[in-house]
Every structure is written in structure tokens, then in C-alpha cells.
mmCIF file of N, CA and C in Angstrom:
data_model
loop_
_atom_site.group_PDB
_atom_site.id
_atom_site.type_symbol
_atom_site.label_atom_id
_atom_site.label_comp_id
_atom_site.label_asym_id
_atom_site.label_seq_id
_atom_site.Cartn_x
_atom_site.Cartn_y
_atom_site.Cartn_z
ATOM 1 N N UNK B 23 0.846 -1.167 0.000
ATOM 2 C CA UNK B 23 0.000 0.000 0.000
ATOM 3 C C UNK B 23 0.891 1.228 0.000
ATOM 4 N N UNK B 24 0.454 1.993 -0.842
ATOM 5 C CA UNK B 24 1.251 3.344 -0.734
ATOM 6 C C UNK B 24 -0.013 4.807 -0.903
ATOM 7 N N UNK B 25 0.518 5.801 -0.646
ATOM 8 C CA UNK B 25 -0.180 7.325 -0.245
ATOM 9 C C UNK B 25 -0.352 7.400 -1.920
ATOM 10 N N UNK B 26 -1.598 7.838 -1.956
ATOM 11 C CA UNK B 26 -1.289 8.473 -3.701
ATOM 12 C C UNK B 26 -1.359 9.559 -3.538
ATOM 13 N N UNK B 27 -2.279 10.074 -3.036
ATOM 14 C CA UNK B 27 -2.106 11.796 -3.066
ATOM 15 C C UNK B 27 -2.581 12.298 -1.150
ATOM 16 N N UNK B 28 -2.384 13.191 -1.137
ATOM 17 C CA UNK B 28 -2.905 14.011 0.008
ATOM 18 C C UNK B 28 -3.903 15.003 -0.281
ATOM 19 N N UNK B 29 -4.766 16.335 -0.005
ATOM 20 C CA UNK B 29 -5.606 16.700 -0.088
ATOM 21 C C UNK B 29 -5.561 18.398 0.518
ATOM 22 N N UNK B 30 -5.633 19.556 0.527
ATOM 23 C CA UNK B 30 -5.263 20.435 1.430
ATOM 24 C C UNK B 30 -6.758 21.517 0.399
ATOM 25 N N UNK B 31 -7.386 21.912 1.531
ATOM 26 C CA UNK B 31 -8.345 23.002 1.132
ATOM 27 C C UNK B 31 -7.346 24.469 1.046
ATOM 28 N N UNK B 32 -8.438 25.082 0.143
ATOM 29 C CA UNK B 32 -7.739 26.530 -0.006
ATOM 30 C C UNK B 32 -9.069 27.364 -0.212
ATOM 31 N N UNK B 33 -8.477 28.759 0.107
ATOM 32 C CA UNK B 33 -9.634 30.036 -0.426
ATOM 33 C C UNK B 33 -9.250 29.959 -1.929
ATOM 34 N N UNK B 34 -8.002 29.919 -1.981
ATOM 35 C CA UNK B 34 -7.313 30.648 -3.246
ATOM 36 C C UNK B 34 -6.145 29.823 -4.185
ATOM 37 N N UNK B 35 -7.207 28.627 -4.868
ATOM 38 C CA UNK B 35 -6.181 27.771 -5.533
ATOM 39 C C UNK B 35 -4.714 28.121 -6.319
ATOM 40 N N UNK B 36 -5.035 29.159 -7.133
ATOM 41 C CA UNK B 36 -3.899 29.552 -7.785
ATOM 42 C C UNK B 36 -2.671 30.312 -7.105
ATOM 43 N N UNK B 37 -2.795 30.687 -5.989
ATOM 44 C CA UNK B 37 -2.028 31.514 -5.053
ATOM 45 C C UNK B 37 -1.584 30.364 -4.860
ATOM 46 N N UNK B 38 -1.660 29.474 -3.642
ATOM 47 C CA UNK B 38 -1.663 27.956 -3.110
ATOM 48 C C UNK B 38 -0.420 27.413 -4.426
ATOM 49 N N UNK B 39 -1.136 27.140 -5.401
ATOM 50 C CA UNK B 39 -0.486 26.371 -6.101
ATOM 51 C C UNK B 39 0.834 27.011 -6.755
ATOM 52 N N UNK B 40 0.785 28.476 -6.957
ATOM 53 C CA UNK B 40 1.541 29.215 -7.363
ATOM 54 C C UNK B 40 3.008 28.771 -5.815
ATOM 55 N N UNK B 41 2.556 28.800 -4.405
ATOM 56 C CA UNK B 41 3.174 28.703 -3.809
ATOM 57 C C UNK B 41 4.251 27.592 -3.188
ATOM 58 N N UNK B 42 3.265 26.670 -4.285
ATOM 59 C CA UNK B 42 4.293 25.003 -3.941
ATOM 60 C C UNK B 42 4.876 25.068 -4.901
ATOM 61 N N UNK B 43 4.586 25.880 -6.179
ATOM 62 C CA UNK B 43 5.851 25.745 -7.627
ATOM 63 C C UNK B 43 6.969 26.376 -6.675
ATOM 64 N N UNK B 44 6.671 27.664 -6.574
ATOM 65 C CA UNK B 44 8.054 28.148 -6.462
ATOM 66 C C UNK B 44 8.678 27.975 -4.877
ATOM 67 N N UNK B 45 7.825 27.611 -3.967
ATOM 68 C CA UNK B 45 8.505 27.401 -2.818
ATOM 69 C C UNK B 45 9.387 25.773 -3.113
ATOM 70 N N UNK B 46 8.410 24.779 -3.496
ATOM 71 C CA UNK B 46 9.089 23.325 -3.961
ATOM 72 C C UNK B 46 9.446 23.128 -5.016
ATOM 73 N N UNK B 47 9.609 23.870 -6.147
ATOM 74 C CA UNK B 47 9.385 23.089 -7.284
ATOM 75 C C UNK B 47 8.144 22.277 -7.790
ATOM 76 N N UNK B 48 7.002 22.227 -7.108
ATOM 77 C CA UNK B 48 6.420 21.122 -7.404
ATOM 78 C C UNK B 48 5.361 22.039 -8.740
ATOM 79 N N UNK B 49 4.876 20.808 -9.980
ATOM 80 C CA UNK B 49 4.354 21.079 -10.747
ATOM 81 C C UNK B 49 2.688 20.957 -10.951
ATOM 82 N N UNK B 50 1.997 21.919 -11.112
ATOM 83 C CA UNK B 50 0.742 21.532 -11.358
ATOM 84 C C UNK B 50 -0.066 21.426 -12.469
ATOM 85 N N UNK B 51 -0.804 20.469 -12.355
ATOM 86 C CA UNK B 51 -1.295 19.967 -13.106
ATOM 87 C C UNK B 51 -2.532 21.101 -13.783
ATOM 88 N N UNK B 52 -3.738 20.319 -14.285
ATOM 89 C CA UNK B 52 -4.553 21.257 -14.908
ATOM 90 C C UNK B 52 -5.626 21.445 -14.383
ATOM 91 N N UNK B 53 -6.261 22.272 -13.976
ATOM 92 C CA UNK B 53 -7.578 22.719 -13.408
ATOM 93 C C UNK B 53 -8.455 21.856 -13.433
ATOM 94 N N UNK B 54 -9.177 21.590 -12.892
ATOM 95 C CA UNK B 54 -10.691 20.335 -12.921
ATOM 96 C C UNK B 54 -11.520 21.361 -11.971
ATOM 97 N N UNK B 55 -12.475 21.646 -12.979
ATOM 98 C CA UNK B 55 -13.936 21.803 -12.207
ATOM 99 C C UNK B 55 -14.997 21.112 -12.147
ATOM 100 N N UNK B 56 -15.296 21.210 -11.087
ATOM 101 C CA UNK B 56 -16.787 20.195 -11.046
ATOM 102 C C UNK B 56 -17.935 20.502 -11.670
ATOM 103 N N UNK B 57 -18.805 19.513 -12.016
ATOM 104 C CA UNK B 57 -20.134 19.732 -12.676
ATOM 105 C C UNK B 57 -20.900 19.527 -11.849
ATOM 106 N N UNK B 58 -20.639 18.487 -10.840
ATOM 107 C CA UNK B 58 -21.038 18.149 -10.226
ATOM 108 C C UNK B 58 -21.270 18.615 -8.582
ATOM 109 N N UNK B 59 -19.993 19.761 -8.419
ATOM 110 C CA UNK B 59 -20.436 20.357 -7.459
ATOM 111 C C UNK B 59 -19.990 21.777 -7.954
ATOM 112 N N UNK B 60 -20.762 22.545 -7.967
ATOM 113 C CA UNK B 60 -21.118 24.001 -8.187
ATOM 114 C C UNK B 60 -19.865 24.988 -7.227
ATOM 115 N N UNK B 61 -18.683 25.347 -8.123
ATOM 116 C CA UNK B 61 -17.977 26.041 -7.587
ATOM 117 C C UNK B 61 -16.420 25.128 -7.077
ATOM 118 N N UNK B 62 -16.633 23.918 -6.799
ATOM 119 C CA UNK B 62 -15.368 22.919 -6.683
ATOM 120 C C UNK B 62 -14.493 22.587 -7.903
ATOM 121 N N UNK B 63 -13.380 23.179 -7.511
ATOM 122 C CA UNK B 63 -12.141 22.946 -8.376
ATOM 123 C C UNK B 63 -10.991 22.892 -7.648
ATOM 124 N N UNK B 64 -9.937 22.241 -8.407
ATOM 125 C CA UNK B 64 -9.078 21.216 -7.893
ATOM 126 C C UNK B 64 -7.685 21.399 -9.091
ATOM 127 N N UNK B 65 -6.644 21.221 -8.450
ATOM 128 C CA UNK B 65 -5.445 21.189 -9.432
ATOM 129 C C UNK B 65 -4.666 19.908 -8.148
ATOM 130 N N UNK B 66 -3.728 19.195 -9.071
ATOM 131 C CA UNK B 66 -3.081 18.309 -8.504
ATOM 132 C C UNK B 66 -1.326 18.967 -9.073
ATOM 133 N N UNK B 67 -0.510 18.641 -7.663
ATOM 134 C CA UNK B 67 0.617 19.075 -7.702
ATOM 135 C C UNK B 67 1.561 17.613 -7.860
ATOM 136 N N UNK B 68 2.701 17.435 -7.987
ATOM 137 C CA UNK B 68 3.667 16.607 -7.944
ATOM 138 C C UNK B 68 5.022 17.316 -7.769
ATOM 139 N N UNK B 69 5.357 16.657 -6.834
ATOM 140 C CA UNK B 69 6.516 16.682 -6.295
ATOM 141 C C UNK B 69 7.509 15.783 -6.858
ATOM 142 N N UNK B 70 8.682 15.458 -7.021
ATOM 143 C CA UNK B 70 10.211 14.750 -7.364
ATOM 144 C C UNK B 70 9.692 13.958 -6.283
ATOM 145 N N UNK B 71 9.751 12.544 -6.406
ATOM 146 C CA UNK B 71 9.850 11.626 -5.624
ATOM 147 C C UNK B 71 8.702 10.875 -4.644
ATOM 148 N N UNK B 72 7.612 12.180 -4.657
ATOM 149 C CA UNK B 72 6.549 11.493 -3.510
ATOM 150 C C UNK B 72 4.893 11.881 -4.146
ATOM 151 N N UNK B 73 4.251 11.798 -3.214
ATOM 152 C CA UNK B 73 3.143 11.696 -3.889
ATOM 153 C C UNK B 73 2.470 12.537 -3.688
ATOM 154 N N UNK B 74 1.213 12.961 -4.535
ATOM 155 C CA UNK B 74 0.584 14.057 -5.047
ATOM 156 C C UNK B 74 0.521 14.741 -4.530
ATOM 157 N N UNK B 75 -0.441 16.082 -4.516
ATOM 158 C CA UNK B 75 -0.953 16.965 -3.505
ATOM 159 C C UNK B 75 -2.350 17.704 -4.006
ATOM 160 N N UNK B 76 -3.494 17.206 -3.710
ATOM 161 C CA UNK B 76 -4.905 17.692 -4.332
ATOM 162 C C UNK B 76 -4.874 19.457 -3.868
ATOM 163 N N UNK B 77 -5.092 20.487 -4.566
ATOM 164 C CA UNK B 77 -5.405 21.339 -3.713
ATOM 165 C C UNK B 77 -6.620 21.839 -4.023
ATOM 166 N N UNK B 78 -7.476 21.916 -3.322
ATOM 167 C CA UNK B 78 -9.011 22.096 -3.196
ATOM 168 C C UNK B 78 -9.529 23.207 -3.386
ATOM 169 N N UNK B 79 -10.240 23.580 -3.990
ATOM 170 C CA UNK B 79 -10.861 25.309 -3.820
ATOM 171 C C UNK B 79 -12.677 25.035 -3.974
ATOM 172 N N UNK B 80 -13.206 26.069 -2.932
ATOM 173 C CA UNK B 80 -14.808 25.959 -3.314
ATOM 174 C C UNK B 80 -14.556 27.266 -2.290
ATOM 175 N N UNK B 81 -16.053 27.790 -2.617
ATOM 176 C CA UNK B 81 -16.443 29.524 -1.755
ATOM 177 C C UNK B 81 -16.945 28.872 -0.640
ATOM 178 N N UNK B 82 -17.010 27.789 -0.153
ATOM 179 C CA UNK B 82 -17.642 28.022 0.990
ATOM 180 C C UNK B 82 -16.360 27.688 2.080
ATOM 181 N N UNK B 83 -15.288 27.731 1.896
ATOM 182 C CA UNK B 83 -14.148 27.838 2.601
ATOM 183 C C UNK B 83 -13.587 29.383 3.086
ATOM 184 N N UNK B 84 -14.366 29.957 2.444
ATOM 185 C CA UNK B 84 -13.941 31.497 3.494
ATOM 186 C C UNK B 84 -15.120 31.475 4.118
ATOM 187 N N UNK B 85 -15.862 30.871 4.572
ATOM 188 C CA UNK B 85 -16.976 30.773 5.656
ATOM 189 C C UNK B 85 -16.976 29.621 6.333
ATOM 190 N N UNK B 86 -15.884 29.311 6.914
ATOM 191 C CA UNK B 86 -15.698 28.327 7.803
ATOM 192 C C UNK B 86 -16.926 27.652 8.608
ATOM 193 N N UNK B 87 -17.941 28.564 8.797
ATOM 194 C CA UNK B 87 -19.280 28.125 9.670
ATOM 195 C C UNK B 87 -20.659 27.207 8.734
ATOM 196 N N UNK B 88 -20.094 27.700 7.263
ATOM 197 C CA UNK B 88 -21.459 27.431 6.054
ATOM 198 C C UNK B 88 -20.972 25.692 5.703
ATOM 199 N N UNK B 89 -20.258 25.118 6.066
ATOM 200 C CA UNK B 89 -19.904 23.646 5.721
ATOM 201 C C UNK B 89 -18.105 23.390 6.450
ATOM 202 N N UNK B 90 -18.485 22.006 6.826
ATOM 203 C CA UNK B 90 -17.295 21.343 7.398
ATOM 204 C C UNK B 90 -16.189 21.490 6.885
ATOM 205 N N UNK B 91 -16.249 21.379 5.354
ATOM 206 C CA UNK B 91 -14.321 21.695 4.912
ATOM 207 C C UNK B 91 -13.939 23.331 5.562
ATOM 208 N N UNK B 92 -12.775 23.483 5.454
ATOM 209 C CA UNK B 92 -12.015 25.000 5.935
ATOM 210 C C UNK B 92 -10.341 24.564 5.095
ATOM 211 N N UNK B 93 -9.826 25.747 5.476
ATOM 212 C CA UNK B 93 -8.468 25.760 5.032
ATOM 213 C C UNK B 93 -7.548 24.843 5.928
ATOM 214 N N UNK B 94 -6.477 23.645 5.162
ATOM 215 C CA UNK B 94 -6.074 22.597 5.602
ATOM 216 C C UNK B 94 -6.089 21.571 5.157
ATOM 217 N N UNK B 95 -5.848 20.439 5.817
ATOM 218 C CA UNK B 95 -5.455 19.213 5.055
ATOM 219 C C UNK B 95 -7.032 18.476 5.277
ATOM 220 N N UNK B 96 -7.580 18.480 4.169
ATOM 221 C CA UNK B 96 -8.813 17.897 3.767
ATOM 222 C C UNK B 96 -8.893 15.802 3.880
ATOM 223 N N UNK B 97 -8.026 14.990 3.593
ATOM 224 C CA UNK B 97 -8.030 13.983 3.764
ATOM 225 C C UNK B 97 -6.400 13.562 3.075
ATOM 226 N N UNK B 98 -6.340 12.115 2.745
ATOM 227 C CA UNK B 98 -5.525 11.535 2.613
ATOM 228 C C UNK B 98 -5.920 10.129 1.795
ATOM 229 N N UNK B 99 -5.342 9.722 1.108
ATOM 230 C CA UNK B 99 -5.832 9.293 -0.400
ATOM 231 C C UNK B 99 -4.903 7.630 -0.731
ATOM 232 N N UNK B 100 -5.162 6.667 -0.444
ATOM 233 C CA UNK B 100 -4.396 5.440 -0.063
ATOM 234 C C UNK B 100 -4.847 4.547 -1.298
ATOM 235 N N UNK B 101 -4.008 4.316 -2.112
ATOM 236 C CA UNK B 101 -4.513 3.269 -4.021
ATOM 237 C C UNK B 101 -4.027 1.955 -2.988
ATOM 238 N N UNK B 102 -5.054 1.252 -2.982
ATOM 239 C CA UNK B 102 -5.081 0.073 -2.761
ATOM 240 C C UNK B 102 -5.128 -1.062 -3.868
ATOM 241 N N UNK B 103 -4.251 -0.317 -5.318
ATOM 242 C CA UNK B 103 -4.077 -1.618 -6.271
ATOM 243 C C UNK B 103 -5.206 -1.940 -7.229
ATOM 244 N N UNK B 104 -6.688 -2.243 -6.875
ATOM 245 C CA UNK B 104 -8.020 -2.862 -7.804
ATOM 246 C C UNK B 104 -9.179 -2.089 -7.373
ATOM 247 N N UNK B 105 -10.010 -2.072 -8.195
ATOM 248 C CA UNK B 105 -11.230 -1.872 -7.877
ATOM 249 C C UNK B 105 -11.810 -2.995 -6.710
ATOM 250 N N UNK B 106 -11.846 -3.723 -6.980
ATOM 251 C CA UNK B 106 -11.856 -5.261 -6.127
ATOM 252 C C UNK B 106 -11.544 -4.933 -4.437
ATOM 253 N N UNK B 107 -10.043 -4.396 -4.522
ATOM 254 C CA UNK B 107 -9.851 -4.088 -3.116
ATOM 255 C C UNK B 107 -10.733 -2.878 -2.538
ATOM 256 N N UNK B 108 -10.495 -2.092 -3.085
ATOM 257 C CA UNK B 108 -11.606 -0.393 -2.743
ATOM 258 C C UNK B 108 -13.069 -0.963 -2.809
ATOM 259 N N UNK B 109 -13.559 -2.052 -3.330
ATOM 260 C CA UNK B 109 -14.981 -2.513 -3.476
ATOM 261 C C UNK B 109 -14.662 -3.200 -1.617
ATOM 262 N N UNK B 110 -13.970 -4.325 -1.668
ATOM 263 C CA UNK B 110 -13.647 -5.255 -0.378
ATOM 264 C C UNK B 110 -13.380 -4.047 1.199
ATOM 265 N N UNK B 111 -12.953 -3.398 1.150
ATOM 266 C CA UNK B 111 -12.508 -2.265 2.177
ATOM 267 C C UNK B 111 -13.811 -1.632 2.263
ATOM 268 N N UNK B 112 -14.532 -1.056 1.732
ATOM 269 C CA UNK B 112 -15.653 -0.250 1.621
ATOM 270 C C UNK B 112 -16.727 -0.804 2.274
ATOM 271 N N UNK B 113 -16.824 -2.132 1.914
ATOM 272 C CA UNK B 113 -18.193 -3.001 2.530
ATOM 273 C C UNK B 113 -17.656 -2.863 3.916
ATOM 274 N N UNK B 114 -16.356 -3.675 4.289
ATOM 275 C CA UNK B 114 -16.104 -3.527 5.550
ATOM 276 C C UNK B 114 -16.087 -2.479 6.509
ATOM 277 N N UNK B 115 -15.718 -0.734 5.694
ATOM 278 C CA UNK B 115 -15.943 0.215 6.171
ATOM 279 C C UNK B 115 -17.496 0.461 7.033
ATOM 280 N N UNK B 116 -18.226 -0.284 5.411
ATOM 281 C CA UNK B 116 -19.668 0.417 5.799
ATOM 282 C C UNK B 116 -20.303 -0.415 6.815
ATOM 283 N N UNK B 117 -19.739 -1.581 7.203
ATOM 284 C CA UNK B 117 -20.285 -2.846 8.299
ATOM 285 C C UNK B 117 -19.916 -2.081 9.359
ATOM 286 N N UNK B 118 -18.901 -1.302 9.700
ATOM 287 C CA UNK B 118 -18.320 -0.828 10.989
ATOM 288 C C UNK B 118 -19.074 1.042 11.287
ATOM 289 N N UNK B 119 -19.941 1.207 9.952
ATOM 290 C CA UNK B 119 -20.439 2.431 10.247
ATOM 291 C C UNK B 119 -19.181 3.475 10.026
ATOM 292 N N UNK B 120 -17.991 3.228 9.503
ATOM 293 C CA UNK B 120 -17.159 4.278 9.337
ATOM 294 C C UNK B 120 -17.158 4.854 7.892
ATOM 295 N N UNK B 121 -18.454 4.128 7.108
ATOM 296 C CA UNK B 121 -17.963 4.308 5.708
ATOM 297 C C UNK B 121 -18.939 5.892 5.080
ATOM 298 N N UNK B 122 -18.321 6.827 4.491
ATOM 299 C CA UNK B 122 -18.881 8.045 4.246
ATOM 300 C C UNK B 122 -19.300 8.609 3.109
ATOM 301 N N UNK B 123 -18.443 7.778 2.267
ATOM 302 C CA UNK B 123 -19.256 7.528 1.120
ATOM 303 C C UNK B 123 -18.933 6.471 -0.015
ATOM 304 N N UNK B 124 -19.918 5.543 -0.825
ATOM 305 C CA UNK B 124 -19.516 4.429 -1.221
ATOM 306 C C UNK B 124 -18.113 4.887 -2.339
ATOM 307 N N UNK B 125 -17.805 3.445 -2.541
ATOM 308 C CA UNK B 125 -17.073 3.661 -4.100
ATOM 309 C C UNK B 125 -17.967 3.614 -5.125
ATOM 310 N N UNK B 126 -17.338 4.306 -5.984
ATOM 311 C CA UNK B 126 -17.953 4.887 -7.077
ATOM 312 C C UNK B 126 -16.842 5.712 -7.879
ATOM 313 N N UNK B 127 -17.126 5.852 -9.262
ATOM 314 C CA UNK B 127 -16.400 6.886 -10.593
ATOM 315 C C UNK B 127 -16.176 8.229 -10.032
ATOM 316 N N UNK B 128 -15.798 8.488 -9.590
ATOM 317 C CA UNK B 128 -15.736 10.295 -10.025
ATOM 318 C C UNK B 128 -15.607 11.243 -10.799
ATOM 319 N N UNK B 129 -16.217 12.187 -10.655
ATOM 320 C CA UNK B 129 -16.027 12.790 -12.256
ATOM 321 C C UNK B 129 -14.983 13.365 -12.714
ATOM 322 N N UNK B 130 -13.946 13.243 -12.302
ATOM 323 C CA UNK B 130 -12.173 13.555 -12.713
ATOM 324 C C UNK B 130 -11.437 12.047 -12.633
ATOM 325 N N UNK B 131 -12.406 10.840 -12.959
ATOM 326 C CA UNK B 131 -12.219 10.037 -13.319
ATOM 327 C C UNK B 131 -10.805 8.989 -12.180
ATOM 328 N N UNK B 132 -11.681 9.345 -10.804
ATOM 329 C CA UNK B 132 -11.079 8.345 -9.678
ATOM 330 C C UNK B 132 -12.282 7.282 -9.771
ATOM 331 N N UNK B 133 -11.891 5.873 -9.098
ATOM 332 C CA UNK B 133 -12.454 4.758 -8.531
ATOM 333 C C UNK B 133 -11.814 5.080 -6.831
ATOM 334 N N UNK B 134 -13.220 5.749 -6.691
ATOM 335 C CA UNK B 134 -12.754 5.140 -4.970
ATOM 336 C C UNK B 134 -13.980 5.831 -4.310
ATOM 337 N N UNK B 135 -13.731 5.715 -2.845
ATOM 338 C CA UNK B 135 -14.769 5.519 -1.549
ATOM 339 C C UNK B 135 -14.062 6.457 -0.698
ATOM 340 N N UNK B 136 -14.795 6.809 0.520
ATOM 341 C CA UNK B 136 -14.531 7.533 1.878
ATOM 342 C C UNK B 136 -14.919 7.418 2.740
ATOM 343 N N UNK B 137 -13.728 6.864 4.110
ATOM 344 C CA UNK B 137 -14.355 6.591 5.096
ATOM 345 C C UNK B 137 -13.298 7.462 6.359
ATOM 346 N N UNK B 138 -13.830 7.879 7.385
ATOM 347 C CA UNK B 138 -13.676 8.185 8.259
ATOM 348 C C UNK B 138 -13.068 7.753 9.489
ATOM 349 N N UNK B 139 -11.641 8.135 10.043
ATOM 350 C CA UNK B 139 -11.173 7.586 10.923
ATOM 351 C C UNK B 139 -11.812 7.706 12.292
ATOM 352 N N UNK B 140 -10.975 7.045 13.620
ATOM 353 C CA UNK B 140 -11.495 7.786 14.795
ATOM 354 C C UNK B 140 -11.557 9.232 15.243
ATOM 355 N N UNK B 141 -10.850 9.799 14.506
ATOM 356 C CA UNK B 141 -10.443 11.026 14.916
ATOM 357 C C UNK B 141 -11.319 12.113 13.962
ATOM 358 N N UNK B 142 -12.082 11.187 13.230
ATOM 359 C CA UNK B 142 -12.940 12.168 11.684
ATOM 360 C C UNK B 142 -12.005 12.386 10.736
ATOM 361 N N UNK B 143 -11.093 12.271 10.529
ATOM 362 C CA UNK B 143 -9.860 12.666 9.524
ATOM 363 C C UNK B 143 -10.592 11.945 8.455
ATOM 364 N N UNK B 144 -10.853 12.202 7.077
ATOM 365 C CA UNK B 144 -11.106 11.569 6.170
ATOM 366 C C UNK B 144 -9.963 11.047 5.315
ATOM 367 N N UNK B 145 -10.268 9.586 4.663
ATOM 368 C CA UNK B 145 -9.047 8.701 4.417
ATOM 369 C C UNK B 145 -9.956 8.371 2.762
ATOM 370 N N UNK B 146 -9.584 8.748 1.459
ATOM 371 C CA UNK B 146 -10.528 8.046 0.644
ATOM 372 C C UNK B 146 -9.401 6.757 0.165
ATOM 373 N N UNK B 147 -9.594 6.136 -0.540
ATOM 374 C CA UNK B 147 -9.694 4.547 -0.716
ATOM 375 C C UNK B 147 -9.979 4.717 -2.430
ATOM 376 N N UNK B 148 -8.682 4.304 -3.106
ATOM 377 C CA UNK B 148 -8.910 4.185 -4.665
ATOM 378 C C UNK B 148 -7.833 3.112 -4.780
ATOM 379 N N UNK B 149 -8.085 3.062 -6.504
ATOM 380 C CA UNK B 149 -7.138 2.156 -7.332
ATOM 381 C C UNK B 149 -5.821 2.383 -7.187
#
């Protein structure tokens, strides 16, 4: 098992992302907006050697009180190899009540699920 990506909310994607080029080097990728959620967009970074970095943008992150995400590390993103496995983990998630949301396609074209640690930290679960 290895980390595929990590996850970090922002007010201000392009600032953010502007700030891991030139503070790390790291490169970003291309904009993805959602259709599916009104105002969510997303660029993925890469770093030399390790793994991704989602950075998140939606308006309801400068209103910390209007929904649970805020500025920070949003979850953590674990490719478990198959659909098969992310299908197998998920049931078991959802038997234990930790599971938050099934697997399923996404529309930036992930296979995976989300489930919730003890601590609420969200962990999603892909290929």
C-alpha cells in the first residue's frame, strides 16, 4: 500500500499552487472543475519523488461556519491496487459504520470511496 495523493483546502487555488511551484518546485497539473459540485475545483501538484498533492478550492471555505471543509489538510488518499480491493474495504468500512461515502467513478475520473477515521480525519480509498 502506498499514499497516492494528500488533499489540502484553499480560499485561493492559484495563489496555493503558485506557492508550492516556487517554494518546492512542485508542478501543477490542470484545473478540474466540477459539474457536479457548483464552484469545486481542484489542481493536482507533484513533487520529485513522492506523492501528489490535491489542492481544493470551493467559496464556501472562506466561511468556515457554512460547511465542514475550511483551510487545511482535507483527507488523505491510499490506491489500494483494484477496484476489487476499494470494493472489499468499503463493505467492511460500511459494516463498521465508518464508511462516508460508497465507491464509485468520479467525475475527474477516480475509482474510490470515503471513510472516516477515529479522529474524523477523512481517508478516501482508490485504485
Amino acid at each position: 500500500m502506498r499514499i497516492a495523493h494528500v488533499a489540502l483546502w484553499t480560499a485561493d487555488l492559484d495563489r496555493l499552487c503558485a506557492f508550492w511551484e516556487t517554494t518546492f518546485g512542485a508542478v501543477s497539473g490542470v484545473r478540474y472543475e466540477s459539474r457536479n459540485r457548483p464552484g469545486f475545483a481542484s489542481r493536482f501538484l507533484t513533487l520529485k519523488g513522492g506523492p501528489s498533492i490535491e489542492i481544493m478550492q470551493g467559496p464556501w471555505i472562506a466561511a468556515p461556519d457554512a460547511m465542514p471543509e475550511r483551510a487545511g489538510y482535507a483527507h488523505i488518499a491510499l490506491s489500494l491496487g483494484s477496484r476489487e480491493a476499494v470494493d472489499a474495504l468499503a463493505e467492511i468500512a460500511a459494516s463498521k459504520d465508518i464508511l462516508v461515502a460508497p465507491a464509485r467513478m468520479t467525475g475527474d475520473g477516480f475509482y474510490e470511496a470515503v471513510l472516516r477515521d477515529p479522529d474524523g480525519n477523512l481517508i478516501e480509498i482508490t485504485v
